[in-house]
């Protein structure tokens, strides 16, 4: 029976060990599956974060598009401002044209006065010619009729006629000098007026050309800048769209089998992409419109250049007509000089004629009146010319003031641009250093990402394997669960039997302990008897010392006594140990099965069990009952130690799971930090690109300002040359 019980116990122990092993394996598989589930949840969270990243990218794209729209609005405002400035320039141009028209009107008003003066001169010359002809006719008639009386009259009136002739000659010379001076002054004034008119026309033409060129340059620059900005914006939008689509495609490929929400998200992304493409089409239409506008402006510029050429031809024809008029005036002056010479000759001939002198005096009076009228007109013309010169001086002073203001503004702008260029260079250096550092970090992070992606691929493959293995394990688990239930029933029945046997063993142990107590008492009595016998033998030995033959017997007796004494001591020790073990077993039996034992107690119990096993092995032959008690105690200790050991194993498993979860959280945090760093790196790259674009725009602005400075310097030099020419003409 004992052998059967032992075999059953060993079988139960083996079954229990197998059950514990299977439980541990199942728990390990459960932990692995939970870790896989956590990894899947983390992967799903990553995918959600990727979706959120795509949404944030889309929002960023929308924000960038809004910023671009705002920039387009600002460009439209700048265009409007430029149009207003062009309108102001056109107003200035119209004002200058009005001034030119006023000058032309004044010139047209002065020209009839000059023509009237010329007509008066011609009339005077005609009157003088007629008077000379009449004098010649009268002189011939008088010579023919009174040849005889002339000699007497000449002799009588020679002194009076000489005086009159001398006076008349002096007056005629004075009048001729006055006429020459007036004609010279008129010619000089006409030349000055014509030169001023030509200079004003040239200045107006130059101003018109400059204004038109400035308008065309401004329009072309604005349109080119708008084109470049629109193209850059389109390129950035296309890049962002490609990035978003690639990221979305990668996310969908990683998901493997997206559900309905992912399909909805894909549809939303597709609709958003369609909207972005439509907006791109609208921007391309706007670009085509701007290009058509540029072509229209170029055609208008070409047309205006043709109109300017036509106006130049018209001005050349006007100049030719003015040259022909000047030639005619010179011819008339030459004719006047010839007539004056003839009048001088005729006056010499008329020295002897009184009638001629009287007529000459009357003519002189008329000429004096005409000269006074002409001098009054000349004074009026001089006043008009002085007013025109004053206005011209005012215009020159205004132009100088505007030029000085522009020079100051340009100097201030140049200083500001130099300072801003220095700051931008410093910032560019800093940004380049930061970019190099960020590129190194990016390279490292990309390598880390590549390693992480490889690990992800491996984990995905392991996930697939674990999923398949999990299904198989679930089937095995169900089978094992059924087997466990059947084995539990068997174990419970065996446990009940073992408890009954343990109770019987406990009773037998109690009886055995009582018998051991009795044996101990009997052994003590025997020890006492042996000690008494020893004492008696010693007394006998003392009495029979002289018996040498009994020495060997005495030695044997002493050896027997020592052996008996040793056996008594060993029995006492064994009794004490057995009593202690019984007490411990009783304590273990009194403790409930579900109580938690400490590690020290378990170690003591194990040591006690080992000691009992050793002692039982040594005393199997001697003591069968103590062996049974030891076995029963060992079984009870195992039964009492099983639940706390299970609890400890569960605690260890929970600790392992918590450690794995902590490692998963650490990995999640590391991935989150990596993503944050990638986002920061992307933001830094965007900022670097933005700063580069700003630097390029600032360089373009500086180049534009330098071109404007060159243009203004060239204009200033042209104005200086014009002023020098005008001052030289005025001095002349």
CSV table of N, CA and C in Angstrom, one decimal, residues 22 32 77 91 155 179 228 230 333 366 387 391 396 402 475 598-599 603 605 628 633 691 730:
chain,number,residue,atom,x,y,z
A,22,UNK,N,3.0,23.7,-17.8
A,22,UNK,CA,2.1,24.1,-18.9
A,22,UNK,C,1.4,25.5,-18.6
A,32,UNK,N,3.4,37.1,-23.8
A,32,UNK,CA,3.9,37.4,-25.1
A,32,UNK,C,2.8,38.0,-26.0
A,77,UNK,N,-2.3,95.0,-53.7
A,77,UNK,CA,-2.2,96.4,-53.1
A,77,UNK,C,-1.0,97.1,-53.6
A,91,UNK,N,-0.3,112.5,-63.9
A,91,UNK,CA,-0.7,113.9,-63.5
A,91,UNK,C,0.4,114.9,-63.7
A,155,UNK,N,23.4,179.2,-104.4
A,155,UNK,CA,24.3,180.2,-103.9
A,155,UNK,C,23.7,180.9,-102.7
A,179,UNK,N,17.5,151.7,-84.8
A,179,UNK,CA,16.9,150.6,-85.5
A,179,UNK,C,17.8,149.3,-85.5
A,228,UNK,N,7.6,84.9,-60.4
A,228,UNK,CA,8.5,84.1,-59.6
A,228,UNK,C,7.9,83.6,-58.3
A,230,UNK,N,4.7,83.2,-57.6
A,230,UNK,CA,3.6,82.3,-57.9
A,230,UNK,C,4.3,80.9,-58.2
A,333,UNK,N,16.4,140.5,-93.4
A,333,UNK,CA,17.4,141.4,-92.8
A,333,UNK,C,18.4,141.9,-93.9
A,366,UNK,N,7.0,160.5,-87.8
A,366,UNK,CA,6.3,159.2,-87.9
A,366,UNK,C,7.1,158.1,-87.3
A,387,UNK,N,9.2,137.2,-66.8
A,387,UNK,CA,8.2,136.3,-66.1
A,387,UNK,C,8.5,134.8,-66.4
A,391,UNK,N,9.7,131.9,-63.8
A,391,UNK,CA,9.0,130.6,-63.7
A,391,UNK,C,10.0,129.4,-63.9
A,396,UNK,N,13.4,125.1,-61.8
A,396,UNK,CA,14.7,124.6,-61.6
A,396,UNK,C,15.0,124.4,-60.1
A,402,UNK,N,13.7,118.7,-55.1
A,402,UNK,CA,13.3,117.2,-55.2
A,402,UNK,C,14.5,116.3,-55.3
A,475,UNK,N,-6.3,27.0,-29.5
A,475,UNK,CA,-6.9,25.7,-29.6
A,475,UNK,C,-6.3,24.7,-28.6
A,598,UNK,N,6.6,33.4,4.2
A,598,UNK,CA,7.8,34.3,3.8
A,598,UNK,C,8.9,33.4,3.3
A,599,UNK,N,9.9,34.1,2.7
A,599,UNK,CA,11.0,33.3,2.1
A,599,UNK,C,11.8,32.6,3.2
A,603,UNK,N,12.6,28.7,3.2
A,603,UNK,CA,14.0,28.1,3.2
A,603,UNK,C,14.2,27.2,4.4
A,605,UNK,N,11.8,25.4,5.9
A,605,UNK,CA,11.1,24.2,5.6
A,605,UNK,C,11.8,23.3,4.7
A,628,UNK,N,7.8,7.6,7.7
A,628,UNK,CA,6.5,8.0,7.3
A,628,UNK,C,6.1,9.4,7.8
A,633,UNK,N,5.1,14.9,6.7
A,633,UNK,CA,5.5,16.4,6.9
A,633,UNK,C,5.9,17.0,5.6
A,691,UNK,N,14.4,81.7,-44.6
A,691,UNK,CA,15.4,82.7,-44.4
A,691,UNK,C,16.2,82.8,-45.7
A,730,UNK,N,22.2,130.5,-71.3
A,730,UNK,CA,21.8,131.8,-70.7
A,730,UNK,C,23.0,132.8,-70.7
